[in-house]
Amino acid sequence: MDYVSALVPPVVMAVFFVGLIVTIVKSQGGDRKGKEDAAVDAALARAEATRQTGGVHEAGA
């Protein structure tokens, strides 16, 4: 019975890991892909604008 108690935790973790991967793969793309892409693009644009504004401000100082 020791082998059963030794194998249960890795098997349980493997099942949850596979479930996590399946969930991630299924959530990629689909009808939400455009919305997610737009949110990432907006965040990158804000970061780029902040970096450029900070660079101009530092050069003038």
PDB file of C-alpha atoms in Angstrom:
ATOM      1  CA  MET A   1       0.000   0.000   0.000  1.00  0.00           C
ATOM      2  CA  ASP A   2       2.986   2.318   0.329  1.00  0.00           C
ATOM      3  CA  TYR A   3       3.279   2.504  -3.435  1.00  0.00           C
ATOM      4  CA  VAL A   4      -0.317   3.769  -3.686  1.00  0.00           C
ATOM      5  CA  SER A   5       0.317   6.566  -1.198  1.00  0.00           C
ATOM      6  CA  ALA A   6       3.540   7.396  -3.055  1.00  0.00           C
ATOM      7  CA  LEU A   7       1.806   7.602  -6.444  1.00  0.00           C
ATOM      8  CA  VAL A   8      -1.342   9.519  -5.486  1.00  0.00           C
ATOM      9  CA  PRO A   9       0.178  13.033  -5.140  1.00  0.00           C
ATOM     10  CA  PRO A  10       1.992  12.982  -8.517  1.00  0.00           C
ATOM     11  CA  VAL A  11      -1.064  11.565 -10.275  1.00  0.00           C
ATOM     12  CA  VAL A  12      -3.341  14.202  -8.744  1.00  0.00           C
ATOM     13  CA  MET A  13      -0.901  16.963  -9.708  1.00  0.00           C
ATOM     14  CA  ALA A  14      -0.638  15.588 -13.247  1.00  0.00           C
ATOM     15  CA  VAL A  15      -4.422  15.552 -13.627  1.00  0.00           C
ATOM     16  CA  PHE A  16      -4.727  19.147 -12.456  1.00  0.00           C
ATOM     17  CA  PHE A  17      -1.825  20.207 -14.694  1.00  0.00           C
ATOM     18  CA  VAL A  18      -3.431  18.606 -17.752  1.00  0.00           C
ATOM     19  CA  GLY A  19      -6.711  20.329 -16.867  1.00  0.00           C
ATOM     20  CA  LEU A  20      -4.911  23.670 -16.605  1.00  0.00           C
ATOM     21  CA  ILE A  21      -3.224  23.208 -19.982  1.00  0.00           C
ATOM     22  CA  VAL A  22      -6.513  22.205 -21.632  1.00  0.00           C
ATOM     23  CA  THR A  23      -8.217  25.281 -20.161  1.00  0.00           C
ATOM     24  CA  ILE A  24      -5.442  27.577 -21.380  1.00  0.00           C
ATOM     25  CA  VAL A  25      -5.475  26.107 -24.869  1.00  0.00           C
ATOM     26  CA  LYS A  26      -9.265  26.317 -25.139  1.00  0.00           C
ATOM     27  CA  SER A  27      -9.310  29.951 -23.992  1.00  0.00           C
ATOM     28  CA  GLN A  28      -6.826  31.047 -26.679  1.00  0.00           C
ATOM     29  CA  GLY A  29      -8.382  32.692 -29.687  1.00  0.00           C
ATOM     30  CA  GLY A  30     -12.084  32.407 -30.272  1.00  0.00           C
ATOM     31  CA  ASP A  31     -14.529  35.254 -29.941  1.00  0.00           C
ATOM     32  CA  ARG A  32     -12.474  36.986 -27.219  1.00  0.00           C
ATOM     33  CA  LYS A  33      -9.237  37.089 -29.223  1.00  0.00           C
ATOM     34  CA  GLY A  34      -9.898  40.517 -30.745  1.00  0.00           C
ATOM     35  CA  LYS A  35     -10.761  42.020 -27.382  1.00  0.00           C
ATOM     36  CA  GLU A  36      -7.666  40.529 -25.745  1.00  0.00           C
ATOM     37  CA  ASP A  37      -5.429  41.674 -28.587  1.00  0.00           C
ATOM     38  CA  ALA A  38      -6.868  45.196 -28.387  1.00  0.00           C
ATOM     39  CA  ALA A  39      -6.239  45.329 -24.631  1.00  0.00           C
ATOM     40  CA  VAL A  40      -2.620  44.223 -25.079  1.00  0.00           C
ATOM     41  CA  ASP A  41      -2.078  46.696 -27.911  1.00  0.00           C
ATOM     42  CA  ALA A  42      -3.489  49.522 -25.788  1.00  0.00           C
ATOM     43  CA  ALA A  43      -1.261  48.612 -22.836  1.00  0.00           C
ATOM     44  CA  LEU A  44       1.808  48.470 -25.086  1.00  0.00           C
ATOM     45  CA  ALA A  45       0.917  51.843 -26.630  1.00  0.00           C
ATOM     46  CA  ARG A  46       0.570  53.409 -23.159  1.00  0.00           C
ATOM     47  CA  ALA A  47       3.905  51.960 -22.085  1.00  0.00           C
ATOM     48  CA  GLU A  48       5.610  53.194 -25.248  1.00  0.00           C
ATOM     49  CA  ALA A  49       4.098  56.679 -24.856  1.00  0.00           C
ATOM     50  CA  THR A  50       5.204  56.831 -21.228  1.00  0.00           C
ATOM     51  CA  ARG A  51       8.717  55.719 -22.146  1.00  0.00           C
ATOM     52  CA  GLN A  52       8.966  58.299 -24.927  1.00  0.00           C
ATOM     53  CA  THR A  53       7.580  61.088 -22.750  1.00  0.00           C
ATOM     54  CA  GLY A  54       9.978  60.162 -19.947  1.00  0.00           C
ATOM     55  CA  GLY A  55      12.900  60.116 -22.366  1.00  0.00           C
ATOM     56  CA  VAL A  56      12.107  63.611 -23.705  1.00  0.00           C
ATOM     57  CA  HIS A  57      11.647  64.945 -20.180  1.00  0.00           C
ATOM     58  CA  GLU A  58      14.997  63.545 -19.021  1.00  0.00           C
ATOM     59  CA  ALA A  59      16.818  64.940 -22.080  1.00  0.00           C
ATOM     60  CA  GLY A  60      15.518  68.437 -21.375  1.00  0.00           C
ATOM     61  CA  ALA A  61      16.681  68.401 -17.763  1.00  0.00           C
TER      62      ALA A  61
END
